[in-house]
Steps between C-alpha positions, in 0.01 A plus 500: 500500500510235763775441757561141599750299703779316318714308747613754761455790256212697359421499129287725280286350224506723194206515260573374149433842345767660722747221419450564129530877545828460691632242252602257772476122519534228762856489635581863409641714777377855554592788727239704685630851564304735731431839344543810719182532700310826528314585819181295543550328165499121468832324448588461133739241361692486175540153351798416281675180397790403725836522322629169367829351616650604165382860550658507847828358368514755219433782749787379721734480200441869425665585834791255471837670484784344303790339684819706526749427221751341743237275668561128507290240676690264730282206602730400787502853640121522472451170686768556767372522855 
């Protein structure tokens, strides 16, 4: 793989065979996660697709608690300074 400059950043050019094996395409976002390193072993990375905005929203909704039964939203109170 070759590392090149892209603006102020560095970029890695991936061979086509690796792109096919990973199932990624131009514009896809991926996460590189370092794997625990053993003594004197080279750094290893795990590659996985980055979660989509919809995936992130669904994950946040799992942790959302319902409003109390006596809750009412007052726009004037919320915007008062």
